[in-house]
Short mmCIF file of C-alpha atoms in Angstrom, two decimals:
data_model
loop_
_atom_site.label_atom_id
_atom_site.label_comp_id
_atom_site.label_asym_id
_atom_site.label_seq_id
_atom_site.Cartn_x
_atom_site.Cartn_y
_atom_site.Cartn_z
CA MET Y 1 -65.64 126.01 -105.41
CA SER Y 2 -65.03 129.72 -105.04
CA ASP Y 3 -67.85 132.25 -105.18
CA THR Y 4 -66.21 133.83 -108.23
CA PRO Y 5 -66.24 130.86 -110.57
CA PHE Y 6 -63.85 132.38 -113.11
CA GLY Y 7 -61.44 133.47 -110.39
CA PHE Y 8 -61.69 137.15 -111.39
CA GLY Y 9 -62.30 138.66 -107.98
CA LEU Y 10 -63.94 142.06 -107.54
CA PRO Y 11 -62.74 145.47 -108.80
CA PRO Y 12 -60.87 147.65 -106.30
CA GLU Y 13 -63.04 149.86 -104.14
CA GLU Y 14 -60.82 152.90 -104.76
CA PRO Y 15 -60.56 153.97 -108.45
CA ASP Y 16 -57.14 154.68 -109.92
CA ASP Y 17 -57.95 158.34 -110.58
CA GLY Y 18 -59.05 159.25 -107.03
CA ASP Y 19 -62.01 161.55 -106.42
CA GLU Y 20 -62.55 162.18 -110.13
CA GLY Y 21 -62.91 158.49 -110.57
CA LYS Y 22 -65.47 158.32 -107.80
CA LYS Y 23 -67.57 161.05 -109.47
CA LYS Y 24 -67.41 159.28 -112.82
CA ASP Y 25 -68.31 156.01 -111.15
CA GLN Y 26 -71.35 157.53 -109.47
CA GLN Y 27 -72.48 159.13 -112.73
CA SER Y 28 -72.18 155.84 -114.56
CA GLY Y 29 -73.91 153.81 -111.87
CA GLY Y 30 -70.77 151.76 -111.34
CA GLY Y 31 -70.84 151.72 -107.53
CA GLN Y 32 -72.75 148.48 -107.40
CA GLY Y 33 -70.25 146.52 -105.31
CA PRO Y 34 -70.35 142.74 -105.35
CA ALA Y 35 -73.57 142.60 -107.36
CA ASN Y 36 -71.54 143.25 -110.52
CA PRO Y 37 -68.38 141.13 -110.64
CA PHE Y 38 -67.16 142.84 -113.82
CA GLY Y 39 -67.59 146.32 -112.34
CA PHE Y 40 -69.02 147.89 -115.51
CA GLY Y 41 -72.37 149.13 -114.31
CA GLY Y 42 -74.23 151.18 -116.92
CA LEU Y 43 -71.47 152.85 -118.91
CA PRO Y 44 -72.35 156.19 -120.57
CA GLY Y 45 -73.66 156.37 -124.08
CA ALA Y 46 -77.34 155.68 -124.44
CA GLY Y 47 -76.98 155.05 -128.13
CA GLY Y 48 -74.32 153.34 -130.23
CA PHE Y 49 -73.77 149.71 -130.95
CA GLY Y 50 -73.79 148.83 -127.24
CA ALA Y 51 -77.23 150.20 -126.42
CA PRO Y 52 -79.56 147.75 -124.70
CA GLY Y 53 -81.85 146.19 -127.20
CA ALA Y 54 -79.49 146.78 -130.09
CA ASP Y 55 -78.64 143.88 -132.36
CA ASN Y 56 -75.48 143.14 -130.39
CA PRO Y 57 -74.83 139.83 -128.63
CA LEU Y 58 -72.67 141.60 -126.02
CA ALA Y 59 -75.20 144.30 -125.09
CA ALA Y 60 -76.25 142.47 -121.94
CA MET Y 61 -72.61 142.13 -120.93
CA PHE Y 62 -71.64 145.80 -121.29
CA GLY Y 63 -74.90 147.65 -120.71
CA SER Y 64 -75.03 150.86 -122.78
CA LEU Y 65 -71.57 151.03 -124.30
CA ASN Y 66 -70.55 153.29 -127.17
CA PRO Y 67 -67.30 153.10 -129.15
CA THR Y 68 -65.73 156.05 -127.31
CA ASP Y 69 -65.77 154.02 -124.09
CA LEU Y 70 -64.18 150.90 -125.57
CA GLY Y 71 -60.68 151.89 -124.47
CA ALA Y 72 -61.64 152.28 -120.82
CA ALA Y 73 -63.72 149.10 -120.86
CA PHE Y 74 -60.92 147.09 -122.45
CA GLN Y 75 -58.48 148.42 -119.85
CA GLN Y 76 -60.72 147.15 -117.06
CA LEU Y 77 -61.16 143.83 -118.80
CA GLY Y 78 -57.43 143.52 -119.29
CA GLN Y 79 -56.89 143.88 -115.56
CA MET Y 80 -59.46 141.21 -114.73
CA LEU Y 81 -58.84 138.82 -117.61
CA SER Y 82 -55.07 138.76 -117.40
CA TYR Y 83 -54.72 135.14 -118.45
CA GLU Y 84 -52.72 134.91 -121.68
CA GLY Y 85 -51.90 131.23 -121.90
CA GLY Y 86 -53.35 128.48 -124.06
CA PRO Y 87 -56.99 127.57 -124.61
CA VAL Y 88 -57.43 126.34 -121.00
CA ASN Y 89 -56.47 128.19 -117.86
CA TRP Y 90 -54.67 125.25 -116.27
CA ASP Y 91 -53.69 127.14 -113.14
CA MET Y 92 -57.38 127.64 -112.49
CA ALA Y 93 -58.11 124.02 -113.40
CA LYS Y 94 -55.63 122.79 -110.80
CA GLN Y 95 -57.02 125.14 -108.17
CA ILE Y 96 -60.62 124.06 -108.81
CA ALA Y 97 -59.60 120.38 -108.88
CA ARG Y 98 -57.85 120.71 -105.53
CA GLN Y 99 -60.89 122.48 -104.08
CA THR Y 100 -63.19 119.77 -105.41
CA VAL Y 101 -60.99 117.08 -103.88
CA SER Y 102 -60.93 118.84 -100.50
CA GLN Y 103 -64.75 118.81 -100.40
CA GLY Y 104 -64.78 115.00 -100.45
CA THR Y 105 -66.94 112.59 -102.44
CA PRO Y 106 -70.75 112.37 -102.27
CA ASP Y 107 -70.51 109.37 -99.94
CA GLY Y 108 -68.70 111.53 -97.40
CA THR Y 109 -65.21 110.11 -97.99
CA LYS Y 110 -62.53 112.74 -97.49
CA ASP Y 111 -59.06 112.79 -98.97
CA ALA Y 112 -56.22 111.95 -96.63
CA SER Y 113 -52.44 111.87 -96.70
CA VAL Y 114 -51.02 108.42 -97.33
CA GLY Y 115 -49.26 106.94 -94.34
CA PRO Y 116 -46.12 104.78 -94.29
CA ALA Y 117 -48.09 101.54 -93.75
CA GLU Y 118 -50.27 102.20 -96.82
CA ARG Y 119 -47.25 103.06 -98.95
CA THR Y 120 -45.57 99.82 -97.94
CA ALA Y 121 -48.74 97.82 -98.66
CA VAL Y 122 -49.00 99.31 -102.17
CA GLN Y 123 -45.33 98.67 -102.93
CA GLU Y 124 -45.60 95.05 -101.82
CA ALA Y 125 -48.82 94.53 -103.80
CA VAL Y 126 -47.25 95.89 -107.00
CA ARG Y 127 -44.11 93.81 -106.46
CA LEU Y 128 -46.16 90.62 -106.04
CA ALA Y 129 -48.38 91.54 -108.99
CA ASP Y 130 -45.33 91.88 -111.21
CA LEU Y 131 -44.14 88.42 -110.19
CA TRP Y 132 -47.50 86.90 -111.08
CA LEU Y 133 -47.63 88.73 -114.41
CA ASP Y 134 -44.31 87.18 -115.45
CA ASP Y 135 -46.23 83.96 -116.11
CA ALA Y 136 -49.05 85.67 -118.02
CA THR Y 137 -47.22 87.92 -120.48
CA SER Y 138 -43.93 88.07 -122.33
CA LEU Y 139 -43.69 91.83 -121.75
CA PRO Y 140 -41.30 92.53 -118.86
CA SER Y 141 -42.09 94.74 -115.90
CA GLY Y 142 -42.71 98.37 -116.76
CA ALA Y 143 -42.94 99.75 -113.24
CA GLY Y 144 -39.65 101.23 -112.11
CA SER Y 145 -41.34 102.29 -108.87
CA ALA Y 146 -44.63 101.90 -107.04
CA VAL Y 147 -46.29 104.81 -105.26
CA ALA Y 148 -49.38 105.38 -103.15
CA TRP Y 149 -51.13 108.65 -103.94
CA SER Y 150 -53.74 110.73 -102.21
CA ARG Y 151 -56.43 112.18 -104.44
CA ALA Y 152 -54.69 115.55 -104.45
CA GLU Y 153 -51.44 113.89 -105.52
CA TRP Y 154 -53.28 112.14 -108.35
CA VAL Y 155 -54.54 115.52 -109.58
CA GLU Y 156 -51.04 117.01 -109.57
CA ALA Y 157 -49.48 114.01 -111.32
CA THR Y 158 -52.08 113.64 -114.10
CA LEU Y 159 -52.67 117.27 -115.14
CA PRO Y 160 -49.99 117.19 -117.88
CA ALA Y 161 -51.82 114.31 -119.58
CA TRP Y 162 -55.18 116.06 -119.26
CA LYS Y 163 -53.65 119.11 -120.90
CA GLU Y 164 -52.62 117.02 -123.89
CA LEU Y 165 -56.11 115.52 -124.14
CA VAL Y 166 -58.23 118.64 -123.66
CA ASP Y 167 -56.31 121.44 -125.38
CA PRO Y 168 -57.26 120.39 -128.95
CA VAL Y 169 -60.98 120.65 -128.16
CA ALA Y 170 -60.61 123.79 -126.08
CA GLU Y 171 -58.76 125.48 -128.93
CA ARG Y 172 -61.79 124.98 -131.14
CA VAL Y 173 -64.06 126.53 -128.52
CA GLY Y 174 -61.77 129.52 -128.03
CA ASN Y 175 -61.84 130.20 -131.75
CA ALA Y 176 -65.60 129.76 -131.84
CA MET Y 177 -66.08 132.31 -129.05
CA GLY Y 178 -64.32 134.90 -131.18
CA ASP Y 179 -66.30 133.90 -134.25
CA VAL Y 180 -69.70 134.59 -132.66
CA LEU Y 181 -68.98 138.33 -132.58
CA PRO Y 182 -70.53 140.32 -135.44
CA GLU Y 183 -68.15 140.90 -138.36
CA GLU Y 184 -68.14 144.68 -137.92
CA MET Y 185 -67.14 144.23 -134.29
CA GLN Y 186 -64.40 141.73 -135.12
CA ALA Y 187 -62.77 144.34 -137.36
CA MET Y 188 -62.46 146.88 -134.54
CA ALA Y 189 -62.43 144.82 -131.36
CA GLY Y 190 -59.29 142.69 -131.44
CA PRO Y 191 -58.84 143.04 -127.64
CA LEU Y 192 -62.46 142.03 -127.14
CA ILE Y 193 -61.89 138.82 -129.06
CA GLY Y 194 -58.88 138.17 -126.86
CA MET Y 195 -61.08 138.76 -123.82
CA MET Y 196 -63.61 136.27 -125.09
CA ARG Y 197 -60.90 133.65 -125.53
CA SER Y 198 -59.54 134.38 -122.07
CA MET Y 199 -63.04 133.90 -120.75
CA GLY Y 200 -63.22 130.62 -122.65
CA GLY Y 201 -59.96 129.56 -121.01
CA ALA Y 202 -61.46 130.38 -117.63
CA MET Y 203 -64.65 128.49 -118.43
CA PHE Y 204 -62.76 125.42 -119.52
CA GLY Y 205 -60.37 125.67 -116.60
CA THR Y 206 -63.27 125.67 -114.18
CA GLN Y 207 -65.07 122.77 -115.80
CA ILE Y 208 -61.96 120.64 -116.34
CA GLY Y 209 -60.96 121.30 -112.76
CA GLN Y 210 -64.33 120.09 -111.51
CA ALA Y 211 -64.25 116.98 -113.72
CA VAL Y 212 -60.67 116.05 -112.77
CA GLY Y 213 -61.40 116.72 -109.10
CA MET Y 214 -64.45 114.46 -109.24
CA LEU Y 215 -62.54 111.78 -111.11
CA ALA Y 216 -59.86 111.88 -108.41
CA GLY Y 217 -62.55 110.64 -106.03
CA GLU Y 218 -63.29 107.59 -108.22
CA VAL Y 219 -60.04 106.31 -109.73
CA VAL Y 220 -57.98 103.61 -108.03
CA GLY Y 221 -54.76 104.02 -110.06
CA SER Y 222 -53.05 106.01 -112.79
CA SER Y 223 -54.48 104.06 -115.73
CA ASP Y 224 -58.17 103.61 -114.91
CA ILE Y 225 -59.43 105.12 -118.16
CA GLY Y 226 -57.06 103.09 -120.35
CA LEU Y 227 -54.69 105.99 -121.01
CA PRO Y 228 -51.30 106.56 -119.36
CA LEU Y 229 -52.18 109.58 -117.23
CA GLY Y 230 -49.29 109.39 -114.78
CA PRO Y 231 -45.51 109.61 -115.18
CA ALA Y 232 -43.94 106.80 -117.21
CA GLY Y 233 -42.73 103.81 -115.26
CA LYS Y 234 -44.53 104.75 -112.04
CA ALA Y 235 -47.26 102.35 -110.91
CA ALA Y 236 -49.66 104.26 -108.67
CA LEU Y 237 -52.60 103.25 -106.49
CA LEU Y 238 -54.92 105.39 -104.34
CA PRO Y 239 -55.50 103.65 -100.97
CA VAL Y 240 -58.47 105.81 -99.92
CA ASN Y 241 -60.32 105.02 -103.17
CA ILE Y 242 -59.37 101.33 -103.07
CA GLU Y 243 -60.96 101.08 -99.65
CA ALA Y 244 -64.14 102.79 -100.88
CA PHE Y 245 -64.20 100.58 -104.01
CA GLY Y 246 -64.01 97.34 -102.03
CA LYS Y 247 -66.27 98.41 -99.20
CA ASP Y 248 -69.40 96.45 -100.18
CA LEU Y 249 -67.85 93.70 -102.31
CA GLY Y 250 -67.44 91.14 -99.55
CA VAL Y 251 -63.80 90.65 -100.56
CA SER Y 252 -60.81 91.16 -98.30
CA LYS Y 253 -58.98 94.46 -98.65
CA GLU Y 254 -55.76 92.63 -99.43
CA GLU Y 255 -57.28 90.78 -102.38
CA VAL Y 256 -58.89 93.93 -103.75
CA ARG Y 257 -55.60 95.81 -103.50
CA LEU Y 258 -53.69 92.98 -105.15
CA TYR Y 259 -56.15 92.64 -108.04
CA LEU Y 260 -56.02 96.38 -108.71
CA ALA Y 261 -52.23 96.24 -108.47
CA LEU Y 262 -52.27 93.56 -111.18
CA ARG Y 263 -54.25 95.86 -113.47
CA GLU Y 264 -51.98 98.82 -112.81
CA ALA Y 265 -48.81 96.75 -113.33
CA ALA Y 266 -50.22 95.25 -116.54
CA HIS Y 267 -50.94 98.71 -117.95
CA GLN Y 268 -47.42 99.79 -117.03
CA ARG Y 269 -45.91 96.84 -118.91
CA LEU Y 270 -47.92 97.59 -122.02
CA PHE Y 271 -47.17 101.31 -122.16
CA ALA Y 272 -43.50 100.84 -121.25
CA HIS Y 273 -42.70 98.20 -123.88
CA VAL Y 274 -44.94 99.27 -126.75
CA PRO Y 275 -43.26 102.60 -127.50
CA TRP Y 276 -45.72 103.73 -130.17
CA LEU Y 277 -48.85 103.04 -128.12
CA ARG Y 278 -49.07 106.26 -126.11
CA SER Y 279 -48.80 108.50 -129.18
CA HIS Y 280 -51.23 106.21 -131.02
CA LEU Y 281 -53.89 106.63 -128.32
CA PHE Y 282 -53.41 110.36 -127.79
CA GLY Y 283 -53.28 110.84 -131.56
CA ALA Y 284 -56.60 109.02 -131.89
CA VAL Y 285 -58.13 111.35 -129.30
CA GLU Y 286 -56.76 114.40 -131.13
CA GLY Y 287 -57.97 113.07 -134.47
CA TYR Y 288 -61.45 112.68 -133.07
CA ALA Y 289 -61.31 116.15 -131.50
CA ARG Y 290 -60.54 117.71 -134.87
CA GLY Y 291 -63.90 116.47 -136.11
CA ILE Y 292 -65.91 117.92 -133.23
CA LYS Y 293 -67.92 120.99 -134.18
CA VAL Y 294 -69.03 123.64 -131.71
CA ASP Y 295 -72.72 124.49 -131.56
CA THR Y 296 -72.14 128.15 -132.40
CA ALA Y 297 -75.85 128.90 -132.28
CA LYS Y 298 -75.99 127.84 -128.64
CA LEU Y 299 -72.73 129.65 -127.89
CA GLU Y 300 -73.96 132.85 -129.56
CA ASP Y 301 -77.19 132.64 -127.61
CA VAL Y 302 -75.29 132.27 -124.34
CA VAL Y 303 -72.96 135.18 -125.11
CA GLY Y 304 -75.85 137.38 -126.25
CA GLN Y 305 -77.82 136.78 -123.05
CA PHE Y 306 -74.84 136.90 -120.72
CA ASP Y 307 -75.62 138.57 -117.40
CA PRO Y 308 -72.57 139.86 -115.51
CA GLN Y 309 -74.42 139.21 -112.25
CA ASN Y 310 -74.77 135.54 -113.17
CA PRO Y 311 -71.50 134.36 -114.79
CA GLU Y 312 -72.44 130.78 -113.94
CA GLN Y 313 -74.57 130.83 -117.11
CA LEU Y 314 -71.46 130.20 -119.17
CA GLN Y 315 -70.49 127.20 -117.07
CA GLU Y 316 -74.01 125.79 -117.20
CA ALA Y 317 -73.94 126.06 -120.99
CA LEU Y 318 -70.76 124.00 -121.08
CA GLN Y 319 -72.27 121.41 -118.74
CA GLN Y 320 -75.23 121.03 -121.10
CA GLY Y 321 -72.84 120.22 -123.93
CA MET Y 322 -71.90 122.39 -126.89
CA PHE Y 323 -70.03 119.82 -128.90
CA GLN Y 324 -71.28 117.54 -131.62
CA PRO Y 325 -69.21 115.10 -133.67
CA GLU Y 326 -69.43 115.77 -137.37
CA ASP Y 327 -71.37 113.08 -139.18
CA THR Y 328 -68.73 112.41 -141.82
CA PRO Y 329 -66.94 109.22 -142.90
CA GLU Y 330 -63.66 110.67 -141.59
CA GLN Y 331 -65.11 111.35 -138.14
CA LYS Y 332 -66.73 107.92 -137.97
CA ALA Y 333 -63.39 106.35 -138.87
CA ALA Y 334 -61.63 108.44 -136.19
CA LEU Y 335 -64.14 107.32 -133.57
CA ALA Y 336 -63.78 103.68 -134.64
CA ARG Y 337 -59.97 103.91 -134.37
CA LEU Y 338 -60.20 105.39 -130.90
CA GLU Y 339 -62.80 102.95 -129.60
CA THR Y 340 -60.89 99.99 -131.04
CA ALA Y 341 -57.60 101.17 -129.55
CA LEU Y 342 -59.14 101.63 -126.10
CA ALA Y 343 -60.85 98.25 -126.32
CA LEU Y 344 -57.63 96.47 -127.34
CA VAL Y 345 -55.68 97.99 -124.45
CA GLU Y 346 -58.35 97.24 -121.86
CA GLY Y 347 -59.11 93.83 -123.35
CA TRP Y 348 -55.44 92.80 -123.21
CA VAL Y 349 -55.15 93.98 -119.59
CA ASP Y 350 -58.37 92.15 -118.70
CA ALA Y 351 -57.19 88.90 -120.27
CA VAL Y 352 -53.67 89.04 -118.85
CA VAL Y 353 -54.80 89.99 -115.35
CA HIS Y 354 -57.40 87.21 -115.33
CA ALA Y 355 -54.78 84.66 -116.37
CA ALA Y 356 -52.52 85.79 -113.54
CA ALA Y 357 -55.23 86.13 -110.87
CA LYS Y 358 -57.50 83.16 -111.56
CA PRO Y 359 -55.22 80.44 -110.10
CA ARG Y 360 -54.28 82.58 -107.09
CA LEU Y 361 -57.25 84.69 -105.96
CA THR Y 362 -60.58 83.14 -104.98
CA SER Y 363 -62.34 86.41 -105.79
CA ALA Y 364 -60.78 86.82 -109.26
CA ASP Y 365 -64.00 86.21 -111.20
CA ALA Y 366 -66.08 88.55 -109.04
CA LEU Y 367 -63.50 91.32 -109.17
CA ARG Y 368 -63.14 90.94 -112.92
CA GLU Y 369 -66.86 91.33 -113.49
CA THR Y 370 -67.05 94.32 -111.14
CA LEU Y 371 -64.25 96.09 -113.00
CA ARG Y 372 -65.82 95.29 -116.38
CA ARG Y 373 -69.14 96.80 -115.36
CA ARG Y 374 -67.41 99.80 -113.86
CA ARG Y 375 -65.54 100.50 -117.10
CA ALA Y 376 -68.65 99.92 -119.21
CA SER Y 377 -70.87 102.36 -117.30
CA GLY Y 378 -68.38 105.01 -116.22
CA GLY Y 379 -68.74 107.12 -113.11
CA PRO Y 380 -70.23 110.61 -112.75
CA ALA Y 381 -66.89 112.28 -113.41
CA GLU Y 382 -66.38 110.36 -116.65
CA GLN Y 383 -69.84 111.45 -117.76
CA THR Y 384 -69.04 115.07 -116.90
CA PHE Y 385 -65.85 114.83 -118.93
CA ALA Y 386 -67.76 113.29 -121.85
CA THR Y 387 -70.24 116.17 -121.84
CA LEU Y 388 -67.46 118.71 -121.63
CA ILE Y 389 -65.36 117.59 -124.60
CA GLY Y 390 -67.90 115.48 -126.48
CA LEU Y 391 -65.98 112.23 -126.02
CA GLU Y 392 -66.45 109.15 -123.86
CA LEU Y 393 -63.14 107.48 -123.00
CA ARG Y 394 -64.80 104.13 -122.58
CA PRO Y 395 -63.87 100.78 -124.16
CA ARG Y 396 -67.28 99.88 -125.57
CA ARG Y 397 -66.03 96.54 -126.91
CA LEU Y 398 -64.01 95.47 -123.89
CA ARG Y 399 -65.56 91.99 -123.69
CA ASP Y 400 -65.09 91.33 -127.41
CA ALA Y 401 -61.44 92.40 -127.20
CA SER Y 402 -60.81 90.30 -124.11
CA ARG Y 403 -62.23 87.20 -125.81
CA LEU Y 404 -60.06 87.82 -128.85
CA TRP Y 405 -56.88 88.13 -126.77
CA ALA Y 406 -57.77 84.97 -124.84
CA SER Y 407 -58.35 83.08 -128.10
CA LEU Y 408 -55.00 84.33 -129.40
CA THR Y 409 -53.34 82.99 -126.26
CA ASP Y 410 -54.85 79.55 -126.83
CA ALA Y 411 -53.94 79.52 -130.53
CA ARG Y 412 -50.51 81.18 -130.58
CA GLY Y 413 -49.31 81.16 -126.99
CA VAL Y 414 -48.30 84.13 -124.85
CA ASP Y 415 -45.39 85.14 -127.11
CA GLY Y 416 -47.49 84.99 -130.28
CA ARG Y 417 -50.25 87.04 -128.69
CA ASP Y 418 -47.98 89.74 -127.27
CA GLY Y 419 -45.94 89.86 -130.47
CA LEU Y 420 -48.85 91.63 -132.17
CA TRP Y 421 -47.98 94.78 -130.23
CA ALA Y 422 -44.73 95.05 -132.22
CA HIS Y 423 -46.41 97.14 -134.91
CA PRO Y 424 -49.78 98.98 -135.04
CA ASP Y 425 -50.62 97.37 -138.39
CA MET Y 426 -50.48 93.94 -136.79
CA LEU Y 427 -53.23 94.68 -134.26
CA PRO Y 428 -56.82 93.51 -134.71
CA THR Y 429 -59.25 95.98 -136.25
CA ALA Y 430 -62.87 96.73 -135.42
CA SER Y 431 -64.01 94.14 -137.97
CA ASP Y 432 -61.70 91.59 -136.35
CA LEU Y 433 -63.56 92.10 -133.08
CA ASP Y 434 -66.68 91.01 -134.99
CA ASP Y 435 -64.91 87.86 -136.23
CA PRO Y 436 -62.27 86.92 -133.65
CA ASP Y 437 -61.89 83.34 -134.90
CA GLY Y 438 -61.15 84.60 -138.40
CA PHE Y 439 -58.39 86.83 -137.08
CA VAL Y 440 -56.93 84.21 -134.75
CA HIS Y 441 -56.52 81.64 -137.50
CA ARG Y 442 -55.53 84.04 -140.24
CA GLU Y 443 -52.03 83.70 -141.62
CA GLN Y 444 -49.78 85.73 -139.37
CA LEU Y 445 -48.14 88.82 -140.80
CA ASP Y 446 -44.34 88.82 -140.60
CA PHE Y 447 -42.62 92.21 -140.48
CA SER Y 448 -39.15 90.81 -139.79
CA GLU Y 449 -37.99 91.02 -143.43
CA LEU Y 450 -39.27 94.59 -143.74
CA ASP Y 451 -37.48 95.57 -140.54
CA LYS Y 452 -34.31 93.92 -141.87
CA LEU Y 453 -34.50 95.91 -145.11
CA LEU Y 454 -35.11 99.14 -143.23
CA GLY Y 455 -32.10 98.42 -141.04
CA GLU Y 456 -29.93 97.75 -144.08
CA ALA Y 457 -31.10 100.98 -145.67
CA ALA Y 458 -30.13 102.86 -142.54
CA ASP Y 459 -26.67 101.29 -142.70
CA GLY Y 460 -26.27 102.25 -146.35
CA SER Y 461 -26.36 98.66 -147.58
CA ALA Y 462 -29.80 98.63 -149.13
CA ASP Y 463 -28.40 99.26 -152.61
CA LYS Y 464 -27.45 95.62 -152.90
CA PRO Y 465 -29.98 94.07 -155.32
CA ASN Y 466 -29.97 90.55 -153.89
CA LEU Y 467 -32.88 90.42 -151.41
CA LYS Y 468 -32.96 86.64 -151.08
CA LYS Y 469 -32.23 85.05 -147.76
CA ASP Y 470 -28.87 83.40 -147.40
CA ASP Y 471 -28.97 79.66 -147.26
CA ASP Y 472 -27.69 79.58 -143.74
CA THR Y 473 -30.58 81.77 -142.52
CA GLU Y 474 -33.20 79.27 -143.51
#
């Protein structure tokens, strides 16, 4: 990570207004050099709303600042805080993620470019996995191509999905940072509020970059967390992480690679052929994010005690967590929807992969249990991400969902099981995970007649009153 965690750099040594600027700088105590990354020093004006000790949460940030100096201060801030994008500075996030990746993982494993032999091995593993899955699911292959990524390539490929996941929460924090200013200051300090939001974008960019960079050292594919993070139709595996994952398992590297290829290929089939699923999952995350409240008391305390010589305070505050889910029926329902959706996706993949691997891989049971425990506990990066946005992307009821899908296979066959993905209302609910037998043997819902009526309406033929089936369609 860089020594300037927000990426601001230091002010120029030579002021814009030449010697006059130097004199003013000396009078104001601004020649402090690297000790003050914002370059403010003690600005003139012993009194006013910016005086140290005044009831002003930004006094520590600006020193003794009176209203007549706001213009000059804002001009300096505008030069340093030039980011004007959304709630997260994603350029900074990518930079920090790449830096984190280049430092390697705690076990000393460094990132490396993927060689031709590893690319070929991944492509062959995904191709074989798709053949095996043909017997275990009615959903056809969803992988138009198979790629082997380095950790840095994973970061680049998944950032668009992270943006979609994180921006809703970051937007709330950006607004909250403006709201902690006193009302009288909000009326006169529009640029200052913008600066605070830019700082929030930098804070989030730094923290998201660290979390994504750490996660790049743990993931083995593009769908490890149950969400489609990579480009559609592209099955991806990370050879360097697969090797680290299988290091102490006592299983051959080929079997480990093939089992993980089965999981990646199964995810690709599901997301490719259930067109509503991606928006359903991301919508559930966004719905949950809308119910997260920012601890404004903690945020106000951090802003009020901010020391320009220690900007890491803001990052540390984020790491400690500022987000709390609202304890309302709506928020509980949003969390239940999200957890159930994640569990159903991961449970289906678990059941389908086990059906495909069990007859063919001697290590299938051991690898299945290892992956289940890994998903249940989450790695350090997942925990960092959970602290940052107040959400754990973990299928808490993975085992329950897997048992339900397996029971559905026994009762209705592969086609009957996979047919439930045709419509979100046909999927099991959280209560169905409590009573899988009741769901399995419940009368199956049939949406075919509804779909027929909708199709007729689209063709302009729905005005015919006779809705009975023709005799020859019995």
